[in-house]
Coordinates of C-alpha atoms in Angstrom, one line a residue:
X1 CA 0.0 0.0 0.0
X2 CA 0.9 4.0 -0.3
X3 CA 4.7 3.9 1.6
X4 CA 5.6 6.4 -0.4
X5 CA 7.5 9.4 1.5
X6 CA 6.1 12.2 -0.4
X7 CA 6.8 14.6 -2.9
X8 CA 6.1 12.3 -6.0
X9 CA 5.0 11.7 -9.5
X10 CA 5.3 9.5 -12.1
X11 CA 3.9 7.8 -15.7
X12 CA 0.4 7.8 -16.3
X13 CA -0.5 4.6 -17.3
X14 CA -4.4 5.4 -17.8
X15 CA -7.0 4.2 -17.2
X16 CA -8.8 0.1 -17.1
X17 CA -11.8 -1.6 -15.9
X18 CA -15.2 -0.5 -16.7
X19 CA -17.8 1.6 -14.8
X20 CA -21.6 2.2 -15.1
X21 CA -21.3 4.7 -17.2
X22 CA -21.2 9.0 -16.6
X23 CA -24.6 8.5 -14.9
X24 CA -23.7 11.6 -12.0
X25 CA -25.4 11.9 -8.5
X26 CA -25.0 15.6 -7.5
X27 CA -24.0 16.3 -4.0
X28 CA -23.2 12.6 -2.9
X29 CA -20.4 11.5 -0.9
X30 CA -17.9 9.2 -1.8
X31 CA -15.0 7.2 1.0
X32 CA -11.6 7.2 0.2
X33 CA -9.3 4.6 1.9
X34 CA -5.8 5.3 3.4
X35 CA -3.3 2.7 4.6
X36 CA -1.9 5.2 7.5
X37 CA -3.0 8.1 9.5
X38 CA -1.8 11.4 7.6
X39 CA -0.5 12.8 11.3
X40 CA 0.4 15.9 11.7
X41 CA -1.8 17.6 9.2
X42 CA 0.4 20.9 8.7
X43 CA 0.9 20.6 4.9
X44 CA 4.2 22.6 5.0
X45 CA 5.4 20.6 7.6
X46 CA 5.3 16.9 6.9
X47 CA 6.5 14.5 4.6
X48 CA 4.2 12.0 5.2
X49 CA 2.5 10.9 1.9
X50 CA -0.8 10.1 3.5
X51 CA -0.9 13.6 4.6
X52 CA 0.4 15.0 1.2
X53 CA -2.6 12.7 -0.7
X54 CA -4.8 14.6 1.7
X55 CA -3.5 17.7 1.7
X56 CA -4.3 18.8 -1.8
X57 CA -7.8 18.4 -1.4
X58 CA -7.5 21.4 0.8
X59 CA -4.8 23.1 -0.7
X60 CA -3.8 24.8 -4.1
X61 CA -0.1 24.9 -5.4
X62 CA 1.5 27.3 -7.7
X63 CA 1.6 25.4 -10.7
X64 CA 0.6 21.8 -11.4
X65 CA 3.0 19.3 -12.4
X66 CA 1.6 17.1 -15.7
X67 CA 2.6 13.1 -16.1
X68 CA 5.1 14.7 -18.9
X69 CA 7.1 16.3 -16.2
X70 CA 6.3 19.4 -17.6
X71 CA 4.1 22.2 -15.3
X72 CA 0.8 23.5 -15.7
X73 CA -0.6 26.8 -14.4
X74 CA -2.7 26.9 -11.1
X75 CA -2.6 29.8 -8.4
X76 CA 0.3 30.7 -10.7
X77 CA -1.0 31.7 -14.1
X78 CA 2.8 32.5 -15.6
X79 CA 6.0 33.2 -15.2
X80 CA 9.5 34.2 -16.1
X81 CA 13.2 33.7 -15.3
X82 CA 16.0 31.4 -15.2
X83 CA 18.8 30.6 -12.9
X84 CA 18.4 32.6 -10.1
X85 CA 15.8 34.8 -10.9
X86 CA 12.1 34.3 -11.6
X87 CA 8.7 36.1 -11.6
X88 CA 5.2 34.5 -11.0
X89 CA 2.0 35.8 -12.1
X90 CA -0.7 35.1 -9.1
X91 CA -4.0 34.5 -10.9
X92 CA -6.6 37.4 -9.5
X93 CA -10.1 35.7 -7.9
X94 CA -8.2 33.3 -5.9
X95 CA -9.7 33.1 -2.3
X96 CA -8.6 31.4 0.9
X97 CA -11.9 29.0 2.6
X98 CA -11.7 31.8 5.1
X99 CA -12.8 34.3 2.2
X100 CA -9.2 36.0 2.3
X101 CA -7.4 36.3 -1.1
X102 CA -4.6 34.1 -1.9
X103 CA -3.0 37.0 -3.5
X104 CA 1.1 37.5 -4.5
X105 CA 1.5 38.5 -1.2
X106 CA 0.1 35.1 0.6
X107 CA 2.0 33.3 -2.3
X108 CA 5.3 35.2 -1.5
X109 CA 5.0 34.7 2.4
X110 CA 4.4 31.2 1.7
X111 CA 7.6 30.2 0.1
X112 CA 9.8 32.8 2.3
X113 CA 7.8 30.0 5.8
X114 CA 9.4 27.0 3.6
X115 CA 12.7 28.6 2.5
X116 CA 13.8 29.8 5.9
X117 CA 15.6 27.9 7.5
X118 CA 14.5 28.4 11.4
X119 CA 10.9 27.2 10.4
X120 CA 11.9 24.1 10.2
X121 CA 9.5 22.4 7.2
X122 CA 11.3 19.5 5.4
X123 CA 9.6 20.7 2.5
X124 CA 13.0 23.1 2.3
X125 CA 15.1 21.9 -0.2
X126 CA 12.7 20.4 -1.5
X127 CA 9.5 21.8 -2.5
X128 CA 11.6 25.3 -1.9
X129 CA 15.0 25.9 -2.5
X130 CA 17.0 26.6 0.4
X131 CA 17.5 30.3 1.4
X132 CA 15.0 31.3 -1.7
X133 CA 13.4 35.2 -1.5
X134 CA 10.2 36.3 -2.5
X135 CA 9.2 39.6 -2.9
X136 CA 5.3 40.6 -3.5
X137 CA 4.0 43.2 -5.8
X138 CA 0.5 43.6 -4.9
X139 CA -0.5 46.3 -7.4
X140 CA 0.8 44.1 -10.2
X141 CA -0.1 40.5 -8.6
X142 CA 3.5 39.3 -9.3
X143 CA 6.3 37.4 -6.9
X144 CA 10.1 38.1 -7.5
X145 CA 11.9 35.1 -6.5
X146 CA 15.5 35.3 -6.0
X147 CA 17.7 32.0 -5.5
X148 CA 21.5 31.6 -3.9
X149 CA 22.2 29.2 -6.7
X150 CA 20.2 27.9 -9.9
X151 CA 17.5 25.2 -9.9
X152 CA 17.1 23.7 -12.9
X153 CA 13.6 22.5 -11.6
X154 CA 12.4 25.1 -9.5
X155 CA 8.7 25.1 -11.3
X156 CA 8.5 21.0 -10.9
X157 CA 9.5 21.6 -7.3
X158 CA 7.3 24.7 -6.8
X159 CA 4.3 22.3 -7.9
X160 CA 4.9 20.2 -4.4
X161 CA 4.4 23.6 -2.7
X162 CA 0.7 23.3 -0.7
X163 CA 0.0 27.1 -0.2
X164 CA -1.7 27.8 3.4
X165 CA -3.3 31.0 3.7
X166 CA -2.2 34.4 5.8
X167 CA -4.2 33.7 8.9
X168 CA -2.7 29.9 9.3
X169 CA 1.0 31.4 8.1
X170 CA 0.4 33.5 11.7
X171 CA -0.9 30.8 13.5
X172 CA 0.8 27.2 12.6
X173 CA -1.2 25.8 15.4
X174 CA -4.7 26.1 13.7
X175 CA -3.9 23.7 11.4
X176 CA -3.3 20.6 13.4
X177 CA -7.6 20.2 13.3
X178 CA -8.6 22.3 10.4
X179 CA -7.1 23.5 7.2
X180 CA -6.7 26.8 5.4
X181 CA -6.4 26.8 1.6
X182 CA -7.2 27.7 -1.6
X183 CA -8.5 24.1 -2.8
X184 CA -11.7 22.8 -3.7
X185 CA -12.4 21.1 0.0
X186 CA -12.3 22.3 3.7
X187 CA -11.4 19.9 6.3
X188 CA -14.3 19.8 8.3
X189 CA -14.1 16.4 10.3
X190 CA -11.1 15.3 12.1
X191 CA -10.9 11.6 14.4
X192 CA -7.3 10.8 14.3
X193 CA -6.3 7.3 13.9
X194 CA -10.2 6.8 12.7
X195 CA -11.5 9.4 9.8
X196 CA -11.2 12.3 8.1
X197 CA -13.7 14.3 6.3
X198 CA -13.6 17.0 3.9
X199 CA -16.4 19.6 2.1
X200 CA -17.0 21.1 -0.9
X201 CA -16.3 24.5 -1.0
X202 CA -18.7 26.7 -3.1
X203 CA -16.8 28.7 -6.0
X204 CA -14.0 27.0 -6.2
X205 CA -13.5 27.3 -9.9
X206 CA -9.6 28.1 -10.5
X207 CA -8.5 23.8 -10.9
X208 CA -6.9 22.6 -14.3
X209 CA -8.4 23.7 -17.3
X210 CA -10.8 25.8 -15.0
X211 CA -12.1 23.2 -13.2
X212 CA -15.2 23.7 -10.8
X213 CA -16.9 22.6 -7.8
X214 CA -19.8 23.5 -9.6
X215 CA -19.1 20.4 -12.2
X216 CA -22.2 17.8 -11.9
X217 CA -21.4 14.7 -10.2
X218 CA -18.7 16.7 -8.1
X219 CA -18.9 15.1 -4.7
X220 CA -20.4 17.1 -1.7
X221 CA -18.1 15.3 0.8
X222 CA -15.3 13.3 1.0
X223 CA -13.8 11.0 3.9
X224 CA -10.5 9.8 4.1
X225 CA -11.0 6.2 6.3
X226 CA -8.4 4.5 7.9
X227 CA -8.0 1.0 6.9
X228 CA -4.6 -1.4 7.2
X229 CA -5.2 -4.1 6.0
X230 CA -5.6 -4.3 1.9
X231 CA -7.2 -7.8 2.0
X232 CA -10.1 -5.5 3.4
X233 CA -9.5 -2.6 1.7
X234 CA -10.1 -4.7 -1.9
X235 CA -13.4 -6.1 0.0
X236 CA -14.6 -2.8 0.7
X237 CA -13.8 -1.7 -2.7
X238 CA -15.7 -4.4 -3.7
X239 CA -19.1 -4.0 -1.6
X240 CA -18.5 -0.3 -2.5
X241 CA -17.4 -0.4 1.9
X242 CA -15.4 2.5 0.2
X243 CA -15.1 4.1 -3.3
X244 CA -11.4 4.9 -3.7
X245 CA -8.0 3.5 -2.8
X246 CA -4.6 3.3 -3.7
X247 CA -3.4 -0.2 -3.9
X248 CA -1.0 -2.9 -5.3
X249 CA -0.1 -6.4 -4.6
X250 CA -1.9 -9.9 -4.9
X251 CA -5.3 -8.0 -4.1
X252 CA -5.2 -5.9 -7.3
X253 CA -5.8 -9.1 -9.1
X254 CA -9.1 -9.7 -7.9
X255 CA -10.0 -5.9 -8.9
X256 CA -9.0 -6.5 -12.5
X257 CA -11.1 -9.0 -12.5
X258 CA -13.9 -7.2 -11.3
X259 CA -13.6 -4.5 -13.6
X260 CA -13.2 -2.1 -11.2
X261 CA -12.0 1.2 -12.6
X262 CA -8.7 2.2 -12.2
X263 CA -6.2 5.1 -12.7
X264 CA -2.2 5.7 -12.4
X265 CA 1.0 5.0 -13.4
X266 CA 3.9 3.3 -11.9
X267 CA 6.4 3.7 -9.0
X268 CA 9.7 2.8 -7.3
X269 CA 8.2 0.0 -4.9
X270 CA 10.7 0.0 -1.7
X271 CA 14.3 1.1 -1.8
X272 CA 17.0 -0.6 0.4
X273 CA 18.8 2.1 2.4
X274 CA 21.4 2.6 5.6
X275 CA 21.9 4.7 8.9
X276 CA 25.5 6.1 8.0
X277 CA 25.9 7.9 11.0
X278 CA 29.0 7.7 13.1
X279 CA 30.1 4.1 15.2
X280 CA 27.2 2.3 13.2
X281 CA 28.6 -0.8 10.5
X282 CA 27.0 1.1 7.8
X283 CA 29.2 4.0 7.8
X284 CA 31.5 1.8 6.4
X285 CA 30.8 1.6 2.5
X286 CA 32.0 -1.7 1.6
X287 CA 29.6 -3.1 5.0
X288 CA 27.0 -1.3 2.5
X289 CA 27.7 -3.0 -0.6
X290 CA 28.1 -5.9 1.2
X291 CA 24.5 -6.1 2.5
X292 CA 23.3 -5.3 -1.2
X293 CA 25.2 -7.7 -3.1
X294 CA 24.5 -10.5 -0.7
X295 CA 20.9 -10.2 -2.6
X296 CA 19.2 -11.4 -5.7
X297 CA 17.2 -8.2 -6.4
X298 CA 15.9 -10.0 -9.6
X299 CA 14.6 -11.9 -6.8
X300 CA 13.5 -9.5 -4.2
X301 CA 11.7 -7.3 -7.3
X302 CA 9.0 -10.0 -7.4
X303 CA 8.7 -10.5 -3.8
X304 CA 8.3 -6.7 -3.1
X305 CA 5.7 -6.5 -5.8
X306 CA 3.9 -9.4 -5.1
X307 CA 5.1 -10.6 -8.9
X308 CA 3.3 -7.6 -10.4
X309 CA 6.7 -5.5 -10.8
X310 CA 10.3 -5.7 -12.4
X311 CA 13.6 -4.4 -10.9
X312 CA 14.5 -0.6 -11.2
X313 CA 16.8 1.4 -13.7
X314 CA 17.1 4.3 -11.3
X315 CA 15.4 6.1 -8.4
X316 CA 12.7 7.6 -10.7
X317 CA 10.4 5.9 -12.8
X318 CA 10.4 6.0 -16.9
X319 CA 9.4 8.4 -18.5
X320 CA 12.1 10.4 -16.5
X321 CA 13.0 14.4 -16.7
X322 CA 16.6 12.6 -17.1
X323 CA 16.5 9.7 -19.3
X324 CA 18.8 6.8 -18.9
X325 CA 19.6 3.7 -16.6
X326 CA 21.7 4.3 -13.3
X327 CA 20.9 1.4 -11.3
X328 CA 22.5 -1.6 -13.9
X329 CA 26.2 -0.1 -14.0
X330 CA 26.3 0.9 -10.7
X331 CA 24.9 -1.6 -8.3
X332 CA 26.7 -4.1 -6.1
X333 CA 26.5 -7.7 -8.1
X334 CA 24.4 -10.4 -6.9
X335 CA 27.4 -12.4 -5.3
X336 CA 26.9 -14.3 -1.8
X337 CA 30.8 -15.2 -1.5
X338 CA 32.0 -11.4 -2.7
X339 CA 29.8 -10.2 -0.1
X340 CA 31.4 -12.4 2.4
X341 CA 35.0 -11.5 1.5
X342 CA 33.9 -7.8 1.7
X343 CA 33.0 -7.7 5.0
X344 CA 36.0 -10.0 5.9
X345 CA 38.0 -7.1 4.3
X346 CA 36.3 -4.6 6.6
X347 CA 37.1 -6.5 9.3
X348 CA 33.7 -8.2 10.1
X349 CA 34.8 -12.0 10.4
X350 CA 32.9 -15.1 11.7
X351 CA 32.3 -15.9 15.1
X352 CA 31.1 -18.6 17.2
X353 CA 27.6 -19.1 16.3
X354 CA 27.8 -17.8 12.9
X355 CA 27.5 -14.5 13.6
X356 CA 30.5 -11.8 11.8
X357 CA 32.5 -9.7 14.8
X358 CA 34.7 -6.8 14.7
X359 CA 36.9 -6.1 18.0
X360 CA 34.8 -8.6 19.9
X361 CA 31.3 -6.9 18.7
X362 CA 28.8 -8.6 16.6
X363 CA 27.9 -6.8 13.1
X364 CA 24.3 -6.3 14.1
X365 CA 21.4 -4.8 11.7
X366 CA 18.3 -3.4 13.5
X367 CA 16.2 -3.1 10.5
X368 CA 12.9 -0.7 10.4
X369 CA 10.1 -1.3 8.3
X370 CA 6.5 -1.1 7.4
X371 CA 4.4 -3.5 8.4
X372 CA 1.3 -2.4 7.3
X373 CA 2.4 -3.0 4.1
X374 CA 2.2 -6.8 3.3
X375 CA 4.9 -6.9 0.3
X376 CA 7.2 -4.7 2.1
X377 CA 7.0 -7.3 5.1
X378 CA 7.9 -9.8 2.9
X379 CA 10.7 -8.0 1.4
X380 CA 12.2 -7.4 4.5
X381 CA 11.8 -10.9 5.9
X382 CA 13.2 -12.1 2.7
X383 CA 16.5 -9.4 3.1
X384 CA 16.5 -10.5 6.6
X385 CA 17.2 -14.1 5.7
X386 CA 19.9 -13.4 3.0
X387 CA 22.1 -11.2 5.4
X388 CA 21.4 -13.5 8.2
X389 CA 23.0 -16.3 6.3
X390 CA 25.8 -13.9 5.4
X391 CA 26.4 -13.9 9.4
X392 CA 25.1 -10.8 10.0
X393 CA 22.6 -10.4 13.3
X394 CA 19.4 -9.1 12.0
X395 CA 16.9 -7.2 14.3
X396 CA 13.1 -7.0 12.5
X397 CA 11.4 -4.3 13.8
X398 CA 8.4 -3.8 11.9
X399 CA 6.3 -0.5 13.0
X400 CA 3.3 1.1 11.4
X401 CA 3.8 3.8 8.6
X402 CA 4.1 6.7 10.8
X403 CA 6.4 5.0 13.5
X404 CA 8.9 4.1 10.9
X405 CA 8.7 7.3 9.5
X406 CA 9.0 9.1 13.0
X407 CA 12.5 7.2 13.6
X408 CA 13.9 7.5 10.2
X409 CA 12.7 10.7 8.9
X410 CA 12.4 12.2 12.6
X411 CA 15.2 11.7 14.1
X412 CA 13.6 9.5 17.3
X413 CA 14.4 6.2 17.1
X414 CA 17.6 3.8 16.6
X415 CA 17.5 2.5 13.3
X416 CA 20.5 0.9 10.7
X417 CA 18.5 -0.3 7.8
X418 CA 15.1 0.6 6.4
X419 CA 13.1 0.0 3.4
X420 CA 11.2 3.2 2.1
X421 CA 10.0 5.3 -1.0
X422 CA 11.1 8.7 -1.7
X423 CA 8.7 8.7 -5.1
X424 CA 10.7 11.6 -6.1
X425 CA 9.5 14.0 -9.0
X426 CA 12.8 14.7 -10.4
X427 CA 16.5 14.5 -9.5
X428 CA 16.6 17.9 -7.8
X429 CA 14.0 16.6 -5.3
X430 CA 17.1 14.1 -4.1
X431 CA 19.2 16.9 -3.0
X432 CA 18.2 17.0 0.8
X433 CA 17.6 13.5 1.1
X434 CA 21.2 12.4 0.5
X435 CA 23.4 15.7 1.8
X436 CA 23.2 18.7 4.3
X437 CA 21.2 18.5 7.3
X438 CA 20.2 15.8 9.0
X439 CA 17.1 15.2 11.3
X440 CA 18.5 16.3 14.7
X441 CA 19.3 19.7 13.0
X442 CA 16.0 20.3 11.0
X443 CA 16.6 19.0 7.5
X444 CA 15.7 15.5 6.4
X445 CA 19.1 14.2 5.1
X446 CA 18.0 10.8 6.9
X447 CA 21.1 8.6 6.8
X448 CA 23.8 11.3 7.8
X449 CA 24.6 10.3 4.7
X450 CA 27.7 12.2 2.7
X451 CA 28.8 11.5 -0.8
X452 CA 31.4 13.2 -2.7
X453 CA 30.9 12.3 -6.0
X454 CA 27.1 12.8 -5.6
X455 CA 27.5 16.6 -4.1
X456 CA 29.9 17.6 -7.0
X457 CA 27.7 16.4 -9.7
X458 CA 24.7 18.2 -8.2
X459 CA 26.8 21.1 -7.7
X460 CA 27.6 21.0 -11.8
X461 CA 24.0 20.1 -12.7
X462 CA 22.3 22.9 -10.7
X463 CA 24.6 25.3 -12.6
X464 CA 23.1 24.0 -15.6
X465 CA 19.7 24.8 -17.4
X466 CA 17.1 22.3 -16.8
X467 CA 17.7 19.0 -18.9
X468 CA 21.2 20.6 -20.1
X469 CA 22.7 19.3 -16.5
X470 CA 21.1 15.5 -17.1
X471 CA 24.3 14.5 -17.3
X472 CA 25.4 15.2 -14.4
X473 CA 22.2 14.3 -11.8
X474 CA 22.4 11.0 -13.5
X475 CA 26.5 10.9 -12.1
X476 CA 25.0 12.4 -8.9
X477 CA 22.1 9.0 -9.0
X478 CA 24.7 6.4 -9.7
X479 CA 27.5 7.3 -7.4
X480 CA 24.0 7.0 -4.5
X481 CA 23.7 3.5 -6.1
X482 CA 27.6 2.7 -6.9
X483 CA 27.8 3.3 -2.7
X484 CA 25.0 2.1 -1.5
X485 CA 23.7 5.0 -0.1
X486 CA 20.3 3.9 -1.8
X487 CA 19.5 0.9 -4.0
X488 CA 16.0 0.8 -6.0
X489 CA 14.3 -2.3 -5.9
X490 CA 11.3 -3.0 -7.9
X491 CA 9.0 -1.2 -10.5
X492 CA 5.1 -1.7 -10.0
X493 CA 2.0 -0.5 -10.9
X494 CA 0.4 2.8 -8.7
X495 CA -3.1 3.1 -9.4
X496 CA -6.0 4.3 -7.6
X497 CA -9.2 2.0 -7.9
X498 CA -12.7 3.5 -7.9
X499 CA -15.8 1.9 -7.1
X500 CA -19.0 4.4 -7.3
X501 CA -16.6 6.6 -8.7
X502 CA -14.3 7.9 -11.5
X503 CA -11.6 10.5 -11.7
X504 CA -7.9 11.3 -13.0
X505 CA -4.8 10.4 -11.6
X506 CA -1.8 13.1 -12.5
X507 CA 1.6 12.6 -11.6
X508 CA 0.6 10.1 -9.3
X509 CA -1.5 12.9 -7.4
X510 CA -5.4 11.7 -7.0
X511 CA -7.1 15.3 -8.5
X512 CA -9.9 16.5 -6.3
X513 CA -11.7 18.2 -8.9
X514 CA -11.8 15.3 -11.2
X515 CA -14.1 13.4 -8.8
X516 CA -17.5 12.1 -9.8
X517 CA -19.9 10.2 -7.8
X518 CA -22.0 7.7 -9.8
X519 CA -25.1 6.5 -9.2

């Protein structure tokens, strides 16, 4: 089910399945299932991808980004610039739920919250680049945006930005049981761990293509249910329990069949990554591509995607912004006994019992993972066994979504291995992931994780013009691979299933305003 960290998109692969035809109800409601609570429900300051589903329901972005890679207008009508200096057009009419205009000002103080650096949103660097300026012209509606170095992507990146209004920019705290956007919904039901439920606003009519609240068949409410398991999330789907999910494994099958209609692409299903940071094994790069080539990934592609995926060419799927495979020339081989002799050369030799020691300590692994997620739970039972028969001592702990992503992406928890899925848009989105801050001093660089040959090619490739510095952020992927620092595993369908309903799935982003009830 949805483990993806956030800030994603990838291939439509349109839609299948059949329906009862465009026979609208108007002002119905329709249930959408969701493997994990969202949390903390501050858009600009999660990276949960529960939340970030949720989120844009309540909240516009700037711009849009289309399955192509390329960006649509939205709050942002047009714009100008290149390298370090841009200019957005707001679009006039926008309002705020609260009735206040999202005007360039609102837009400006938005990404001046995300850019600075004491706010703390791990959207920085991301969604925002780092240390970024806006300046708001009222009189003309337009936003001068002033970067300390170029990014290539900064309108694909801008399109992850949810834009909160001025009353919740003043008070973060109002957001953690209401919301405070532009978008087409309002929250207006919060039970944590239970439900979440959201209303149609009237007059929203600034979506894609001018989309409306206004269209027939355009649901009245919508509520976000908790359920784990996805045996019962296909029944409900079924039964029409609930009209809409995300959802992937052995279960799909029985949805195809069906005919249930479906909608989406594909994405990166579980990457194999370390805990770099100082006195743990994994700091040590060859312990790293030990642990990797100690597996068949050929192998492990099927059992992560319940046989539904195949392995990855790189940490974004195809088609990419950046063309090419960086995952085949750069990966640790398959090879049980090379593993072995690597961690013999890094000092990690068998012991009594069969477990590897260095100094007199064991090589221990306390691996972190999903549980709610049946196929990553295999994945990770299967990894388990492989480095256990390498002599490595293997510690399970599987924890629900937001516990894993609490001690890996929070900071609160020991942790040496995980399985996860950054989803990313494009290869600028990497950048804080893999360098700079770490959690326990506000960024999200997860795996104190430092790479040489990765930070100089980003450094040429962000001094390049969009695909001009390809190049270069593929170097930057495949040294992340070529150390071990990440490692891809499988390819698999990401669709959203509809039962009662239809709508469009864009760069993997379920769009609100595309939702029809049927009768």
């Amino acid at each position: 089910m949805c483990s993806t960290v956030a800030l994603a998109a990838c291939s439509n692969g349109g839609s299948t399945g059949s329906s009862s035809g465009d026979d609208y109800a108007d002002g119905g409601s329709l249930t959408i299932a969701i493997d994990s609570d969202p949390g903390a429900l501050d858009p600009q300051r999660s990276v949960n991808g529960v939340n970030k589903m949720m989120a844009v329901f309540a909240y516009d972005t700037p711009v849009k980004l289309l399955d192509s890679g390329e960006v649509a207008p939205s709050v942002v009508k047009s714009w100008t610039g290149e390298g370090t200096s841009y200019t957005l057009t707001v679009r006039e009419g926008v309002t705020c739920s609260d009735g206040s205009p999202m005007d360039a000002q609102t837009v400006a103080d938005n990404i001046n919250y995300v850019a600075a650096e004491g706010n703390g949103s791990p959207m920085r660097g991301a969604a925002v680049p780092a240390g970024a300026t806006a300046t708001a012209d009222k009189a003309a509606g337009t936003v001068a945006v002033k970067l300390k170095e170029g990014a290539p992507f900064f309108f694909q990146n801008l399109a992850e930005l949810p834009l909160v209004c001025s009353s919740a920019i003043k008070n973060r705290d109002s957001l953690k049981a209401a919301s405070a956007g532009s978008g087409p919904f309002v929250l207006s039901g919060v039970q944590a761990g239970n439900q979440y439920t959201y209303t149609r606003r009237d007059g929203y009519a600034w979506g894609p293509n001018g989309a409306s609240t206004a269209e027939k068949g355009m649901p009245a409410k919508v509520t976000f249910k908790l359920v784990t398991s996805v045996t019962t999330t296909a029944n409900l789907l079924l039964s029409k329990g609930v009209n809409i999910s995300y959802l992937s494994g052995a279960d799909t099958q029985r949805l195809k069949a069906a005919k249930v209609f479906s909608d989406g692409g594909s994405i990166i299903d579980d990457e194999l990554t370390f805990n770099q940071a100082a006195g743990l094994p994994t700091a040590d790069v060859n312990v790293r591509r030990a642990l990797v080539g100690a597996l068949d990934m050929k192998e492990l592609a099927q059992v992560a995607t319940s046989g539904l995926g195949q392995e990855a060419n790189g940490l974004l799927t195809d088609p990419k912004i950046c063309s090419g495979d960086t995952v085949t020339p750069n990966k640790p081989a398959y090879d049980a006994a090379a593993a072995a002799a690597l961690l013999d050369q890094a000092g990690w030799t068998a012991a009594d019992g069969g477990v590897r020691a260095k100094d007199g300590k064991p090589l221990e692994v306390a691996f972190v993972y999903d549980n709610e997620d049946t196929t990553t739970a295999a994945a990770a039972e299967y990894i388990g066994q492989k480095w256990t028969a390498l002599g490595v001592k293997v510690d399970l702990k599987g924890q629900s979504f937001n516990a894993r992503s609490d001690v890996v992406f929070g900071g609160k928890g020991p942790w040496t291995a995980t399985l996860i899925g950054l989803g990313v848009s494009n290869p600028a989105t990497l950048v804080p992931f893999f360098s700079g801050a770490t959690p326990s001093q506000g960024g999200i660089n997860y795996g104190s994780m430092h790479n040489d040959v990765f930070d100089s090619s980003i450094k040429a490739a962000q001094a390049k013009s969009g695909t001009g510095g390809c190049a270069d952020w593929n170097a930057g992927e495949g040294a992340l691979i070529k150390d071990a620092d990440i490692t891809p595993i499988a390819v698999s369908p990401y669709l959203y299933w509809g039962n009662g309903a239809k709508f469009d799935v864009v760069a993997r982003v379920l769009e609100p305003t595309s939702l029809r009830v049927l009768r």
